Structures are given as structure tokens and as C-alpha cells.
C-alpha positions as a printed Julia matrix, in Angstrom:
176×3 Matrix{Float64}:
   7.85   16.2     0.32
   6.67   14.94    3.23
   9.51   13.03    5.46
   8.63    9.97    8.02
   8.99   12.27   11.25
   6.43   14.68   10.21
   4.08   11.68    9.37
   4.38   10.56   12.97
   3.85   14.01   14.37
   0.94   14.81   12.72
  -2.03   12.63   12.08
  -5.57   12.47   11.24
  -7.89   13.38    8.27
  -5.94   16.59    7.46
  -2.8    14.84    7.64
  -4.38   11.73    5.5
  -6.07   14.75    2.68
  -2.77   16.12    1.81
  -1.09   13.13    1.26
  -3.75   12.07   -1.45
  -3.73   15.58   -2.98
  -0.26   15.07   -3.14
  -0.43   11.49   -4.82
  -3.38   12.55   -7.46
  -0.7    15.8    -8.32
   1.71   13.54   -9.11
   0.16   11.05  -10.76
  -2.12   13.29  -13.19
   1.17   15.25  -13.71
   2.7    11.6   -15.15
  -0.91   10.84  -16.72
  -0.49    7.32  -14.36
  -3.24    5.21  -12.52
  -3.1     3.67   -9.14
  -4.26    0.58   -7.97
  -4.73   -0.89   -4.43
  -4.34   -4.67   -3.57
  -5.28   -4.99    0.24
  -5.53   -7.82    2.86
  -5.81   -6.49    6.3
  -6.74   -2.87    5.56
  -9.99   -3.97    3.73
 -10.22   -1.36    0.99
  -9.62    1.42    3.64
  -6.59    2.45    1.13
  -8.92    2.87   -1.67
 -11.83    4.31    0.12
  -9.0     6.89    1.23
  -8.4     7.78   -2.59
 -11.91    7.86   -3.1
 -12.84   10.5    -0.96
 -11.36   12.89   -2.87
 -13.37   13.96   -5.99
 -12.17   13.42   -9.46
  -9.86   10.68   -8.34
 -11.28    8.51  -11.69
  -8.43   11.05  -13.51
  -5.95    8.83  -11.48
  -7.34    5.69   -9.44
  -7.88    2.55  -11.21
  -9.15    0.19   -9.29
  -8.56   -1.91   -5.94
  -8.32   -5.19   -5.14
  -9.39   -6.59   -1.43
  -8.03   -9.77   -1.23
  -8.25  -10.32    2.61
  -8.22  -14.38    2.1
  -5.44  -16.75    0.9
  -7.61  -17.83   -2.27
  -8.33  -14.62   -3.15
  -4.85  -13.23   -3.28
  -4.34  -16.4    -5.49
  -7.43  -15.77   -8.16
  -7.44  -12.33   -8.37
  -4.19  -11.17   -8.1
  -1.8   -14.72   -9.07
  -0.07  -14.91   -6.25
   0.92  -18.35   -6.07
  -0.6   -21.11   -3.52
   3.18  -22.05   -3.17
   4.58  -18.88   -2.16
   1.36  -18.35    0.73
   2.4   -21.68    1.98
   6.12  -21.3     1.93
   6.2   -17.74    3.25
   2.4   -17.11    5.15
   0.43  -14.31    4.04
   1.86  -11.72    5.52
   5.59  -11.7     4.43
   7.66  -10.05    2.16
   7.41  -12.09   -1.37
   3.5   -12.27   -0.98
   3.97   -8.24   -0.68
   5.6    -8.13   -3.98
   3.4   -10.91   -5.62
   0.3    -8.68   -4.29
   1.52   -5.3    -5.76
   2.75   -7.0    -9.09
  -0.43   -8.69  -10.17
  -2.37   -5.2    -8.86
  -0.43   -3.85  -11.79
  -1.11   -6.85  -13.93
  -5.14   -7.19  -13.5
  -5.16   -3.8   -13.9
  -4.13   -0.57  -16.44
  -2.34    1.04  -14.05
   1.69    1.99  -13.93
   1.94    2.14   -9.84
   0.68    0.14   -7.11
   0.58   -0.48   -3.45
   0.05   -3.91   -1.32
  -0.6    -4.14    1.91
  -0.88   -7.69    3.58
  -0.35   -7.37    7.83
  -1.56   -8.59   11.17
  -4.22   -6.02   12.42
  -5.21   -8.04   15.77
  -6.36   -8.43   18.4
  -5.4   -12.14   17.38
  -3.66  -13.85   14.29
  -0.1   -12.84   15.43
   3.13  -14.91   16.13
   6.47  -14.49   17.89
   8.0   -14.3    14.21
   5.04  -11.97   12.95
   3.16  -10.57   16.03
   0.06   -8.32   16.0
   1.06   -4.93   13.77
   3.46   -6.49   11.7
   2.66   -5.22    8.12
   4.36   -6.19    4.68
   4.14   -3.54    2.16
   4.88   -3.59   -2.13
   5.17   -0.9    -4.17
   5.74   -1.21   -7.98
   6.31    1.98   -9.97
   8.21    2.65  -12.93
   8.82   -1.01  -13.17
  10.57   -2.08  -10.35
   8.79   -3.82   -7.14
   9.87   -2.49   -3.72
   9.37   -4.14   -0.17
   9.02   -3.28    3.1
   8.26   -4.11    6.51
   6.94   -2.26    9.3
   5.52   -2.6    12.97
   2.3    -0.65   14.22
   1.49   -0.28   17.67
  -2.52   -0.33   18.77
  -5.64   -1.94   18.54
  -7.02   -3.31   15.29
  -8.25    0.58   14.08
  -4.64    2.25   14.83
  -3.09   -0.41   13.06
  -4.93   -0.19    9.88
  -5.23    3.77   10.06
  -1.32    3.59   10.19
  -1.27    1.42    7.58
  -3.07    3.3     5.37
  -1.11    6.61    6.37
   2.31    4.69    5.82
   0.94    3.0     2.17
   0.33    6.69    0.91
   2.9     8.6     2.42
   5.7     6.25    0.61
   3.77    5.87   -2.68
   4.11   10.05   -2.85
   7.79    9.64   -1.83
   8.17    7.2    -4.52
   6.62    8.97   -7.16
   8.84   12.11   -6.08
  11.93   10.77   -5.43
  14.98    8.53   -6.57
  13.68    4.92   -6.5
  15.3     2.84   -3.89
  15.35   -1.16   -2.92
């Protein structure tokens, strides 16, 4: 299993091909689908899956939902929440990677919704923040995280974080 530390030391497409070789071993060994449901990463999560071959056996489908309306119609995330909480924050997150699984047949999903830059941040959610959701085996998980970077190192972390933790989910004891 691949820990945190070694995902910071290495990098790049290497780094990025194992993971997903990883993820598709898992999930054909549990005979599970993935699906995506991404805001500032733009389908680079799914494109990621993609690129290896025969990833039909195990990727669903993804969702880009980059606006506020279309996180609402195509994945239900409620009008409310977006303008109680903002976009990027930790119940959209969860929202996001819940109705991935619900528009969708498959038993795990990811959801990234973040501030990529070089504009859109805050003092309370500057440039890099990113809000991820995982639900497998029926519980939704959280997190946040801060990327350093332009706009491209951002995302590309992003992505790298989004399918490092979905193989440490899938391997090991779920946690909150």
C-alpha cells in the first residue's frame, strides 16, 4: 500500500500509473465500479482512469460539474447547501460523492470540489484549498487538503491525492 510520504516523494506519470493499476486490482477483485464527480479538476480524474485500457471492467462514469447548477442537476446537491457552505467545503464534498454514487451503478466514488487559482480564493479558503468525498462500502468520508502551485500543480496533486486515498480506502480499515 502506498503511504502519504512516498506519494510526496515520488511523482509523475509512473507514480500516477501504479496508483490506477492498483485501484482497477482492487476494484475488479470486489467486481465494483468507480465514478468521478469533479469541479476544479475538470475530468482530469477520469481521463486518469481512462488511460489505462480495459478500465470499462471497473470505471463507470464521471461527472464534471465545475458550476454551481450543475453540481445541483446532475448530481442533487442542494442550492441550499452551495449557498450556506460555498462550493468548495466539506458538505458539498459529501453531497458531490453521494449523488456520483446515486446517478450512477457504481459502489465507490470520489469528489473533488477546490480552488485551483490563480484567482477565486479567500482568507477562509485561499488558492489550493481542496475538499475531497469518498463513499465506499456505504459510508461517505471527508477531507480537506492544501496544494501549493500554480493552477496545473494544484490539479495534478489533486488528482494524485483523489487516487492515492481511494486505493487506501479500498485496502484498508475505513476511517471518518
Amino acid at each position: 500500500m502506498l503511504q502519504n510520504n512516498e506519494i510526496s516523494a515520488r511523482s509523475g506519470r509512473a507514480l500516477e500509473a501504479e496508483i490506477i493499476q492498483d485501484l482497477a486490482t482492487q476494484l475488479r477483485r470486489r467486481g465494483w465500479l468507480l465514478a468521478t464527480a469533479e469541479s476544479c479538476t475538470g475530468g482530469l480524474i477520469a481521463a486518469a482512469c481512462t488511460d489505462l485500457a480495459g478500465s470499462s471492467d471497473w470505471f463507470e462514469r464521471g461527472f464534471v460539474t465545475y458550476s454551481n447548477a450543475a453540481k445541483t442537476e446532475l448530481l442533487g446537491v442542494p442550492a441550499a447547501l452551495i449557498a450556506q457552505h460555498g462550493a468548495v467545503s466539506e458538505p458539498v464534498a459529501r453531497v458531490m460523492a453521494e449523488g456520483a454514487l446515486a446517478h450512477s451503478r457504481a459502489q465507490l466514488s470520489v469528489a473533488v470540489t477546490g480552488v485551483a487559482g490563480p484567482s477565486g480564493g479567500s482568507a477562509d479558503k485561499p488558492v489550493g484549498t481542496v475538499w475531497f468525498g469518498w463513499c465506499v462500502d456505504g459510508q461517505t468520508f471527508a477531507e480537506r487538503q492544501h496544494f501549493d502551485g500554480d493552477r496545473a500543480a494544484v490539479r495534478a496533486q489533486t488528482v494524485a491525492h483523489a487516487l492515492a486515498r481511494l486505493v487506501q480506502r479500498l485496502q484498508g480499515p475505513a476511517e471518518a
